[in-house]
Short mmCIF file of C-alpha atoms in Angstrom, two decimals:
data_model
loop_
_atom_site.label_atom_id
_atom_site.label_comp_id
_atom_site.label_asym_id
_atom_site.label_seq_id
_atom_site.Cartn_x
_atom_site.Cartn_y
_atom_site.Cartn_z
CA UNK A 57 88.17 24.19 -54.76
CA UNK A 58 86.13 21.81 -56.75
CA UNK A 59 87.23 18.97 -54.51
CA UNK A 60 86.26 20.93 -51.40
CA UNK A 61 82.79 21.56 -52.82
CA UNK A 62 82.29 17.87 -53.56
CA UNK A 63 83.39 16.94 -50.06
CA UNK A 64 81.00 19.41 -48.51
CA UNK A 65 78.12 18.00 -50.47
CA UNK A 66 78.99 14.47 -49.45
CA UNK A 67 79.09 15.47 -45.77
CA UNK A 68 75.71 17.20 -46.04
CA UNK A 69 74.21 14.14 -47.69
CA UNK A 70 75.57 11.92 -44.92
CA UNK A 71 74.15 14.06 -42.18
CA UNK A 72 70.74 14.20 -43.88
CA UNK A 73 70.65 10.45 -44.36
CA UNK A 74 71.42 9.82 -40.69
CA UNK A 75 68.44 11.93 -39.32
CA UNK A 76 65.06 9.97 -38.50
CA UNK A 77 61.66 11.16 -39.83
CA UNK A 78 59.35 12.87 -37.13
CA UNK A 79 55.94 10.97 -36.51
CA UNK A 80 53.06 12.82 -34.71
CA UNK A 81 51.33 10.52 -32.04
CA UNK A 82 47.47 9.93 -32.07
CA UNK A 83 45.52 11.65 -29.28
CA UNK A 84 42.06 10.66 -28.02
CA UNK A 85 39.05 12.06 -26.22
CA UNK A 86 35.54 10.84 -25.40
CA UNK A 87 32.07 11.53 -26.75
CA UNK A 88 28.96 11.02 -24.61
CA UNK A 89 25.53 11.69 -26.00
CA UNK A 90 21.79 11.45 -25.42
CA UNK A 91 19.05 11.06 -28.03
CA UNK A 92 15.63 12.44 -27.18
CA UNK A 93 12.42 13.31 -28.97
CA UNK A 94 11.89 16.80 -30.29
CA UNK A 95 8.89 18.86 -29.21
CA UNK A 96 7.25 19.82 -25.93
CA UNK A 97 7.12 16.30 -24.52
CA UNK A 98 10.75 15.22 -24.34
CA UNK A 99 11.29 11.47 -24.10
CA UNK A 100 14.39 9.32 -24.38
CA UNK A 101 14.70 7.35 -27.62
CA UNK A 102 16.13 3.86 -27.24
CA UNK A 103 17.69 1.69 -29.97
CA UNK A 104 18.59 4.61 -32.22
CA UNK A 105 21.69 3.90 -34.39
CA UNK A 106 24.62 6.31 -33.96
CA UNK A 107 27.48 6.49 -36.51
CA UNK A 108 30.23 9.01 -37.26
CA UNK A 109 32.01 10.47 -40.26
CA UNK A 110 34.98 9.85 -40.41
CA UNK A 111 33.84 6.36 -39.44
CA UNK A 112 34.46 4.93 -35.96
CA UNK A 113 32.10 2.51 -34.23
CA UNK A 114 28.39 2.02 -34.85
CA UNK A 115 26.39 2.17 -31.61
CA UNK A 116 22.78 1.94 -30.46
CA UNK A 117 21.28 4.04 -27.68
CA UNK A 118 20.35 2.26 -24.45
CA UNK A 119 16.98 2.21 -22.67
CA UNK A 120 17.36 5.81 -21.56
CA UNK A 121 18.57 7.07 -24.95
CA UNK A 122 22.29 7.34 -24.12
CA UNK A 123 25.41 6.35 -26.09
CA UNK A 124 29.16 6.65 -25.49
CA UNK A 125 32.32 6.65 -27.59
CA UNK A 126 34.69 6.29 -24.66
CA UNK A 127 37.87 6.52 -26.77
CA UNK A 128 37.70 8.37 -30.07
CA UNK A 129 40.52 10.06 -31.95
CA UNK A 130 40.60 13.83 -31.52
CA UNK A 131 39.20 15.75 -34.44
CA UNK A 132 35.98 16.96 -36.01
CA UNK A 133 33.17 14.51 -36.74
CA UNK A 134 29.70 14.42 -38.16
CA UNK A 135 27.47 12.35 -35.85
CA UNK A 136 24.55 10.64 -37.58
CA UNK A 137 21.51 9.37 -35.61
CA UNK A 138 18.71 7.45 -37.23
CA UNK A 139 15.69 5.39 -36.19
CA UNK A 140 12.65 4.18 -38.05
CA UNK A 141 9.79 6.61 -37.78
CA UNK A 142 12.06 9.59 -37.09
CA UNK A 143 13.87 12.05 -39.33
CA UNK A 144 17.62 11.28 -39.47
CA UNK A 145 19.68 13.93 -37.69
CA UNK A 146 23.31 15.04 -38.29
CA UNK A 147 25.31 16.94 -35.70
CA UNK A 148 28.87 18.27 -35.97
CA UNK A 149 31.11 17.80 -32.99
CA UNK A 150 34.79 18.41 -32.17
CA UNK A 151 36.71 16.00 -29.95
CA UNK A 152 39.63 17.44 -28.01
CA UNK A 153 42.57 15.62 -26.49
CA UNK A 154 41.84 14.06 -23.09
CA UNK A 155 38.48 15.79 -22.87
CA UNK A 156 34.89 14.53 -22.78
CA UNK A 157 32.41 16.13 -25.13
CA UNK A 158 28.67 15.88 -24.37
CA UNK A 159 25.89 16.35 -26.89
CA UNK A 160 22.10 16.03 -26.96
CA UNK A 161 20.53 15.12 -30.28
CA UNK A 162 16.82 15.63 -30.85
CA UNK A 163 14.90 13.50 -33.33
CA UNK A 164 11.66 14.70 -34.85
CA UNK A 165 8.92 12.28 -35.86
CA UNK A 166 8.70 11.51 -39.53
CA UNK A 167 4.97 12.05 -39.85
CA UNK A 168 5.05 11.44 -43.59
CA UNK A 169 5.94 7.81 -42.99
CA UNK A 170 3.69 7.23 -39.92
CA UNK A 171 0.24 5.66 -40.13
CA UNK A 172 -2.40 7.45 -38.06
CA UNK A 173 -4.18 5.16 -35.53
CA UNK A 174 -7.86 4.45 -35.98
CA UNK A 175 -10.58 6.15 -33.97
CA UNK A 176 -11.76 4.22 -30.90
CA UNK A 177 -14.74 2.02 -31.72
CA UNK A 178 -16.90 -0.87 -30.46
CA UNK A 179 -17.59 0.59 -27.00
CA UNK A 180 -18.68 -1.64 -24.15
CA UNK A 181 -21.20 -0.98 -22.81
CA UNK A 182 -22.66 -0.03 -26.15
CA UNK A 183 -23.59 3.55 -26.86
CA UNK A 184 -26.83 4.46 -25.06
CA UNK A 185 -26.85 1.33 -22.89
CA UNK A 186 -29.17 1.50 -19.87
CA UNK A 187 -29.41 -0.30 -16.51
CA UNK A 188 -25.63 -0.41 -16.03
CA UNK A 189 -24.19 -1.24 -12.60
CA UNK A 190 -22.41 1.49 -10.64
CA UNK A 191 -19.25 -0.64 -10.76
CA UNK A 192 -18.48 -1.49 -14.37
CA UNK A 193 -15.73 -1.74 -17.00
CA UNK A 194 -15.57 0.59 -20.00
CA UNK A 195 -13.74 -0.92 -22.98
CA UNK A 196 -13.10 -0.08 -26.63
CA UNK A 197 -11.02 -1.07 -29.65
CA UNK A 198 -8.45 0.79 -31.77
CA UNK A 199 -5.65 -0.21 -34.15
CA UNK A 200 -2.60 1.10 -35.98
CA UNK A 201 -1.16 -0.05 -39.32
CA UNK A 202 2.35 0.43 -37.91
CA UNK A 203 2.80 -2.79 -35.97
CA UNK A 204 5.62 -1.38 -33.87
CA UNK A 205 3.61 1.61 -32.66
CA UNK A 206 2.38 1.37 -29.07
CA UNK A 207 -1.01 2.95 -28.68
CA UNK A 208 -1.87 5.04 -25.63
CA UNK A 209 -5.33 6.20 -24.58
CA UNK A 210 -6.98 9.04 -22.72
CA UNK A 211 -10.52 8.58 -21.38
CA UNK A 212 -12.77 11.44 -20.37
CA UNK A 213 -15.93 10.80 -18.33
CA UNK A 214 -18.67 13.42 -18.16
CA UNK A 215 -21.83 13.81 -16.11
CA UNK A 216 -25.29 14.39 -17.56
CA UNK A 217 -24.60 18.14 -17.84
CA UNK A 218 -21.30 17.37 -19.62
CA UNK A 219 -19.29 18.60 -16.67
CA UNK A 220 -16.10 16.53 -16.52
CA UNK A 221 -16.17 13.88 -13.79
CA UNK A 222 -13.00 11.84 -14.31
CA UNK A 223 -9.96 11.73 -16.59
CA UNK A 224 -7.67 8.78 -17.18
CA UNK A 225 -4.43 9.49 -19.06
CA UNK A 226 -1.57 7.52 -20.60
CA UNK A 227 -3.54 4.27 -20.61
CA UNK A 228 -1.85 1.24 -22.13
CA UNK A 229 -4.91 -1.00 -21.84
CA UNK A 230 -8.09 -0.39 -23.84
CA UNK A 231 -10.33 -0.53 -20.77
CA UNK A 232 -10.99 1.28 -17.49
CA UNK A 233 -12.70 -0.11 -14.40
CA UNK A 234 -15.04 2.38 -12.73
CA UNK A 235 -16.42 2.16 -9.20
CA UNK A 236 -19.02 3.94 -7.10
CA UNK A 237 -20.79 5.74 -9.91
CA UNK A 238 -24.05 7.46 -9.08
CA UNK A 239 -27.26 5.49 -9.23
CA UNK A 240 -29.87 6.53 -11.79
CA UNK A 241 -27.42 8.79 -13.62
CA UNK A 242 -26.46 9.28 -17.28
CA UNK A 243 -22.77 9.42 -18.16
CA UNK A 244 -20.96 10.41 -21.35
CA UNK A 245 -17.47 9.23 -22.25
CA UNK A 246 -14.87 9.77 -24.97
CA UNK A 247 -11.62 7.98 -25.82
CA UNK A 248 -8.63 9.75 -27.40
CA UNK A 249 -6.03 7.58 -29.17
CA UNK A 250 -2.40 8.42 -29.84
CA UNK A 251 0.63 6.54 -31.14
CA UNK A 252 3.10 9.11 -29.84
CA UNK A 253 3.87 10.30 -33.37
CA UNK A 254 0.79 11.69 -35.04
CA UNK A 255 -1.76 14.06 -33.59
CA UNK A 256 -4.22 12.50 -31.09
CA UNK A 257 -7.36 11.01 -32.63
CA UNK A 258 -10.58 11.99 -30.84
CA UNK A 259 -13.29 9.35 -30.67
CA UNK A 260 -17.06 9.72 -30.70
CA UNK A 261 -18.89 10.63 -27.50
CA UNK A 262 -20.77 7.61 -26.11
CA UNK A 263 -23.27 7.39 -23.25
CA UNK A 264 -24.68 4.95 -20.73
CA UNK A 265 -27.02 5.18 -17.75
CA UNK A 266 -26.88 3.39 -14.41
CA UNK A 267 -29.51 1.41 -12.56
CA UNK A 268 -31.88 3.27 -10.19
CA UNK A 269 -30.96 3.42 -6.55
CA UNK A 270 -31.83 0.03 -5.00
CA UNK A 271 -34.62 -0.42 -2.49
CA UNK A 272 -32.43 -0.60 0.61
CA UNK A 273 -34.45 -1.04 3.80
CA UNK A 274 -31.74 -0.69 6.43
CA UNK A 275 -29.81 2.31 7.69
CA UNK A 276 -27.01 2.27 10.23
CA UNK A 277 -23.87 4.08 11.30
CA UNK A 278 -20.31 2.78 11.15
CA UNK A 279 -17.30 4.18 13.01
CA UNK A 280 -14.28 4.57 10.71
CA UNK A 281 -11.33 5.70 12.83
CA UNK A 282 -13.45 8.06 14.87
CA UNK A 283 -15.52 9.36 11.93
CA UNK A 284 -19.11 8.10 11.77
CA UNK A 285 -20.54 7.33 8.34
CA UNK A 286 -24.13 6.54 7.40
CA UNK A 287 -24.59 3.31 5.46
CA UNK A 288 -27.65 2.08 3.58
CA UNK A 289 -27.96 -1.66 3.07
CA UNK A 290 -30.18 -4.57 2.17
CA UNK A 291 -30.43 -7.99 3.81
CA UNK A 292 -28.03 -9.52 1.29
CA UNK A 293 -25.02 -7.42 2.24
CA UNK A 294 -25.16 -4.70 -0.42
CA UNK A 295 -23.89 -1.55 1.31
CA UNK A 296 -23.86 2.03 0.02
CA UNK A 297 -22.14 4.82 1.95
CA UNK A 298 -24.44 7.85 1.98
CA UNK A 299 -22.00 10.23 3.70
CA UNK A 300 -18.25 10.67 3.36
CA UNK A 301 -15.48 10.85 5.94
CA UNK A 302 -15.05 14.64 5.91
CA UNK A 303 -17.06 14.86 9.14
CA UNK A 304 -19.18 12.61 11.35
CA UNK A 305 -22.81 11.86 10.50
CA UNK A 306 -24.95 9.63 12.69
CA UNK A 307 -28.42 8.59 13.87
CA UNK A 308 -30.07 8.14 10.42
CA UNK A 309 -33.87 7.87 10.29
CA UNK A 310 -35.92 7.22 7.15
CA UNK A 311 -39.02 9.33 6.63
CA UNK A 312 -42.40 7.55 6.85
CA UNK A 313 -42.79 7.70 3.04
CA UNK A 314 -39.20 6.42 2.60
CA UNK A 315 -38.20 9.31 0.35
CA UNK A 316 -35.91 11.29 2.67
CA UNK A 317 -33.39 10.50 5.39
CA UNK A 318 -32.78 12.69 8.41
CA UNK A 319 -29.49 12.50 10.30
CA UNK A 320 -27.27 14.41 12.71
CA UNK A 321 -23.93 15.82 11.58
CA UNK A 322 -21.15 17.93 13.08
CA UNK A 323 -20.37 19.49 9.71
CA UNK A 324 -20.76 22.88 11.37
CA UNK A 325 -19.63 24.08 14.78
CA UNK A 326 -22.49 22.29 16.60
CA UNK A 327 -24.49 19.16 15.79
CA UNK A 328 -27.46 19.94 13.55
CA UNK A 329 -30.13 17.87 11.84
CA UNK A 330 -29.76 17.44 8.08
CA UNK A 331 -31.95 15.91 5.39
CA UNK A 332 -30.88 14.00 2.27
CA UNK A 333 -32.45 11.87 -0.44
CA UNK A 334 -32.47 8.07 -0.09
CA UNK A 335 -29.41 7.83 -2.36
CA UNK A 336 -27.44 10.36 -0.29
CA UNK A 337 -28.00 13.28 -2.65
CA UNK A 338 -29.47 16.72 -2.07
CA UNK A 339 -28.06 17.16 1.45
CA UNK A 340 -29.51 20.15 3.28
CA UNK A 341 -29.18 21.50 6.81
CA UNK A 342 -32.59 21.63 8.47
CA UNK A 343 -32.04 23.10 11.94
CA UNK A 344 -30.28 26.25 13.09
CA UNK A 345 -30.92 25.70 16.79
CA UNK A 346 -28.56 22.75 17.38
CA UNK A 347 -29.36 19.30 18.72
CA UNK A 348 -27.98 19.18 22.24
CA UNK A 349 -28.14 16.84 25.18
CA UNK A 350 -26.22 14.79 27.68
CA UNK A 351 -24.03 12.95 25.13
CA UNK A 352 -23.55 13.81 21.44
CA UNK A 353 -23.70 10.20 20.25
CA UNK A 354 -26.92 9.65 22.20
CA UNK A 355 -28.65 12.69 20.71
CA UNK A 356 -32.03 11.74 19.30
CA UNK A 357 -35.00 13.02 17.32
CA UNK A 358 -37.93 11.55 15.39
CA UNK A 359 -40.15 12.17 12.38
CA UNK A 360 -43.77 13.20 12.81
CA UNK A 361 -46.14 10.39 11.79
CA UNK A 362 -47.02 12.20 8.53
CA UNK A 363 -43.37 13.00 7.73
CA UNK A 364 -43.86 16.78 7.57
CA UNK A 365 -42.05 17.66 10.80
CA UNK A 366 -39.06 16.70 12.94
CA UNK A 367 -39.21 16.52 16.75
CA UNK A 368 -35.84 17.02 18.46
CA UNK A 369 -34.24 18.19 21.68
CA UNK A 370 -31.99 21.02 22.71
CA UNK A 371 -31.09 20.23 26.32
CA UNK A 372 -34.19 21.00 28.41
CA UNK A 373 -36.41 21.95 25.45
CA UNK A 374 -38.22 19.70 22.99
CA UNK A 375 -38.56 21.42 19.60
CA UNK A 376 -40.71 20.78 16.56
CA UNK A 377 -39.74 22.06 13.08
CA UNK A 378 -41.22 21.69 9.60
CA UNK A 379 -39.08 19.80 7.09
CA UNK A 380 -38.70 22.96 4.99
CA UNK A 381 -37.02 24.66 7.98
CA UNK A 382 -39.98 26.81 8.99
CA UNK A 383 -42.26 26.75 12.02
CA UNK A 384 -39.71 26.11 14.77
CA UNK A 385 -41.53 25.93 18.10
CA UNK A 386 -41.02 24.59 21.62
CA UNK A 387 -43.28 21.60 22.32
CA UNK A 388 -42.26 20.82 25.90
CA UNK A 389 -39.75 21.72 28.59
CA UNK A 390 -38.11 19.19 30.87
CA UNK A 391 -38.34 19.53 34.65
CA UNK A 392 -35.67 21.66 36.28
CA UNK A 393 -32.29 19.93 36.27
CA UNK A 394 -33.26 17.50 33.47
CA UNK A 395 -32.53 17.35 29.73
CA UNK A 396 -34.28 15.47 26.94
CA UNK A 397 -32.37 12.43 25.63
CA UNK A 398 -34.67 10.44 23.31
CA UNK A 399 -38.11 10.80 21.79
CA UNK A 400 -40.70 9.11 19.56
CA UNK A 401 -44.06 10.11 18.10
CA UNK A 402 -47.06 7.95 17.15
CA UNK A 403 -50.17 8.86 15.21
CA UNK A 404 -52.16 6.53 17.49
CA UNK A 405 -53.56 9.16 19.85
CA UNK A 406 -50.92 11.65 18.58
CA UNK A 407 -48.71 10.92 21.59
CA UNK A 408 -45.02 11.57 22.25
CA UNK A 409 -42.58 9.45 24.26
CA UNK A 410 -39.54 11.10 25.78
CA UNK A 411 -36.66 9.99 27.96
CA UNK A 412 -35.34 12.69 30.28
CA UNK A 413 -31.95 12.58 32.01
CA UNK A 414 -30.88 14.27 35.22
CA UNK A 415 -27.44 15.25 36.48
CA UNK A 416 -25.94 11.80 35.78
CA UNK A 417 -26.39 9.41 32.86
CA UNK A 418 -28.12 6.93 35.19
CA UNK A 419 -30.81 9.32 36.38
CA UNK A 420 -33.49 8.74 33.73
CA UNK A 421 -37.27 8.60 33.35
CA UNK A 422 -39.53 7.79 30.40
CA UNK A 423 -42.59 10.04 30.18
CA UNK A 424 -45.46 10.65 27.76
CA UNK A 425 -46.83 13.91 26.31
CA UNK A 426 -49.65 14.73 23.95
CA UNK A 427 -48.97 16.46 20.63
CA UNK A 428 -49.04 19.89 22.22
CA UNK A 429 -46.53 18.96 24.90
CA UNK A 430 -48.98 18.43 27.74
CA UNK A 431 -47.60 15.89 30.24
CA UNK A 432 -49.73 12.74 30.35
CA UNK A 433 -47.96 10.23 32.58
CA UNK A 434 -44.67 8.67 33.64
CA UNK A 435 -43.94 5.23 32.14
CA UNK A 436 -40.57 4.25 33.61
CA UNK A 437 -39.08 5.33 36.91
CA UNK A 438 -35.49 6.08 37.80
CA UNK A 439 -34.00 2.77 38.97
CA UNK A 440 -30.34 1.79 39.52
CA UNK A 441 -28.55 1.09 36.23
CA UNK A 442 -28.75 2.58 32.75
CA UNK A 443 -32.00 3.26 30.91
CA UNK A 444 -32.31 3.75 27.14
CA UNK A 445 -34.73 4.09 24.28
CA UNK A 446 -38.44 4.77 24.21
CA UNK A 447 -40.09 3.90 20.89
CA UNK A 448 -43.70 3.12 20.04
CA UNK A 449 -44.94 -0.01 18.30
CA UNK A 450 -46.82 0.48 15.02
CA UNK A 451 -50.19 0.40 16.76
CA UNK A 452 -49.00 2.60 19.65
CA UNK A 453 -49.92 -0.04 22.24
CA UNK A 454 -46.39 -1.08 23.16
CA UNK A 455 -43.11 0.57 23.98
CA UNK A 456 -39.55 -0.73 23.49
CA UNK A 457 -36.77 0.37 25.82
CA UNK A 458 -33.57 -1.00 27.37
CA UNK A 459 -32.47 -1.24 31.00
CA UNK A 460 -29.36 -2.54 32.71
CA UNK A 461 -30.81 -4.97 35.23
CA UNK A 462 -27.46 -5.31 37.03
CA UNK A 463 -28.04 -1.93 38.65
CA UNK A 464 -24.33 -1.15 38.22
CA UNK A 465 -23.33 2.53 38.14
CA UNK A 466 -19.96 4.27 37.82
CA UNK A 467 -18.66 7.64 36.67
CA UNK A 468 -18.14 6.37 33.10
CA UNK A 469 -21.79 5.43 32.60
CA UNK A 470 -20.95 1.76 32.02
CA UNK A 471 -23.66 -0.91 31.77
CA UNK A 472 -23.14 -4.59 32.54
CA UNK A 473 -26.37 -6.35 31.58
CA UNK A 474 -28.58 -4.10 29.43
CA UNK A 475 -31.65 -5.88 28.06
CA UNK A 476 -34.48 -5.07 25.67
CA UNK A 477 -37.94 -4.84 27.24
CA UNK A 478 -41.37 -4.73 25.63
CA UNK A 479 -43.99 -2.91 27.69
CA UNK A 480 -47.75 -3.03 27.14
CA UNK A 481 -48.92 0.57 27.61
CA UNK A 482 -52.43 -0.56 28.50
CA UNK A 483 -51.69 -3.29 31.05
CA UNK A 484 -48.08 -2.29 31.90
CA UNK A 485 -47.08 -5.95 31.40
CA UNK A 486 -43.29 -6.13 30.92
CA UNK A 487 -41.52 -8.74 28.74
CA UNK A 488 -37.76 -9.34 28.74
CA UNK A 489 -36.76 -9.99 25.09
CA UNK A 490 -33.04 -10.56 25.82
CA UNK A 491 -33.28 -14.05 27.32
CA UNK A 492 -30.91 -15.33 24.61
CA UNK A 493 -28.35 -12.58 25.10
CA UNK A 494 -24.77 -13.83 25.71
CA UNK A 495 -23.44 -13.15 29.19
CA UNK A 496 -21.15 -10.15 29.48
CA UNK A 497 -22.89 -8.25 26.69
CA UNK A 498 -25.41 -5.44 26.38
CA UNK A 499 -28.48 -5.18 24.12
CA UNK A 500 -29.02 -1.52 23.19
CA UNK A 501 -30.83 0.89 20.87
CA UNK A 502 -33.85 -1.28 20.05
CA UNK A 503 -36.43 -0.45 17.35
CA UNK A 504 -39.33 -2.24 15.70
CA UNK A 505 -39.16 -3.70 12.19
CA UNK A 506 -41.48 -2.13 9.56
CA UNK A 507 -44.02 -4.93 10.00
CA UNK A 508 -43.75 -4.92 13.80
CA UNK A 509 -42.85 -8.62 13.93
CA UNK A 510 -39.16 -8.16 14.75
CA UNK A 511 -36.93 -6.00 16.86
CA UNK A 512 -33.67 -4.64 15.47
CA UNK A 513 -31.03 -3.75 18.07
CA UNK A 514 -27.31 -3.45 18.87
CA UNK A 515 -25.32 -6.00 20.85
CA UNK A 516 -21.84 -5.33 22.20
CA UNK A 517 -19.47 -6.46 24.94
CA UNK A 518 -20.10 -4.66 28.22
CA UNK A 519 -16.49 -3.40 28.37
CA UNK A 520 -17.70 -0.30 26.51
CA UNK A 521 -14.92 -0.37 23.89
CA UNK A 522 -15.62 -3.47 21.80
CA UNK A 523 -17.15 -3.61 18.35
CA UNK A 524 -20.90 -3.11 18.02
CA UNK A 525 -23.05 -5.35 15.82
CA UNK A 526 -26.67 -5.14 14.72
CA UNK A 527 -29.04 -8.08 15.34
CA UNK A 528 -32.69 -8.85 14.93
CA UNK A 529 -35.02 -11.06 17.00
CA UNK A 530 -38.70 -11.90 17.17
CA UNK A 531 -41.03 -10.20 19.64
CA UNK A 532 -40.71 -13.20 21.93
CA UNK A 533 -36.91 -12.83 21.98
CA UNK A 534 -36.35 -15.93 19.85
CA UNK A 535 -34.35 -16.26 16.60
CA UNK A 536 -31.58 -13.82 17.40
CA UNK A 537 -29.77 -13.24 14.09
CA UNK A 538 -26.70 -11.17 13.22
CA UNK A 539 -27.49 -8.65 10.46
CA UNK A 540 -24.51 -6.28 10.23
CA UNK A 541 -21.06 -6.40 11.79
CA UNK A 542 -19.32 -3.28 13.05
CA UNK A 543 -22.53 -1.25 12.91
CA UNK A 544 -24.78 0.72 15.26
CA UNK A 545 -27.73 3.13 15.45
CA UNK A 546 -30.00 0.95 13.26
CA UNK A 547 -33.11 2.03 11.42
CA UNK A 548 -35.34 -0.40 9.48
CA UNK A 549 -38.04 1.23 7.44
#
């Protein structure tokens, strides 16, 4: 029995020694993560260091704050994320076999270690600066003791009543270029500095004022894609748009004292006359009975010699209205079948010129009335070809007008050879001022210069669709000179 027991033990030992040990294989998964800033404004954090416990690789987030452990042994890890200026963050994560785990880790700014940026200082223009141009650069200085911090700026611009005009945000440069500010205005501005870590630092409120509105002597209209804008300009090319492109405005006329500008606009349902200041401010509708005639773009009106009234037409009636909107009255009525097209008023004898148009654009006469609308005489007869204008000279002795001497007429109202004429109202002597006009063009819409020594007018190709330009010439027709390209309806006051 004892021998059997020994044998059994030997066999058991043999079997046990022949069996291999069991080894569990390693299994892997993946870990993808994103590191972003904590708070309301979430931004990716690049170059943050990512490590794990138990240790694996040490990674850095890319430009969009992402990292990836594409093959990591399954198990539970503590993920550590750190970056200078932020509080280090630990996150626990479990990696499962053949699965991808995604995490988002938020880092909060370590405000205890961050240096607060300085307040904006050294403004340019300096605080309280006067006579600044309407196009100018605002600049300032600010700094941060943390060299790696990138400063950002916010600029607020206020009007004289501290109503906010403009706001510029997330600026990387310490300057802003401004354009088209108001003339003769006071502005206030403030710069807010931030480093993206500490609270924004509000700067002082600075101010500057702009130059007064320049003494611009010319007014004209420019067609921008079918919308007519009124432009004020000087002889050196400085141009200021007085109306915007929300609706068409045309036929500008400066008041005799050069303080107000009248113009026609289709801002409402029908064309009406409006008034505005020389700088384009304080726009007000004057008329309620609309301006009406044969062609909207040829509608006309004029100031009274003393600047207290406006004379304008509504088809067959010639109206007069005070510049405060009161006193509307009919001055004259056109003959049956005719409408008023253009008018002018001189204080020399208190006389009124008017052009009246019949059933076609070519059927026109120029006549004269007294102040009360009493017909005095006919100055130009209806001849073949187009007729335009009717404006007095300063002394009231002469009249400017245009006529197409070709005599051409068609259904479109085209003119082939329109010329400017000067007529002596005492002797009826007629002078052709367009002797230097290029062939194939028309001279149109002529007016006297403020000193009476020049004529300002429009020249354009006679095809009726080409660009219009404004010229000037002497009263003898010499010295034709281009003043403004792509411009029409001139007024020189």
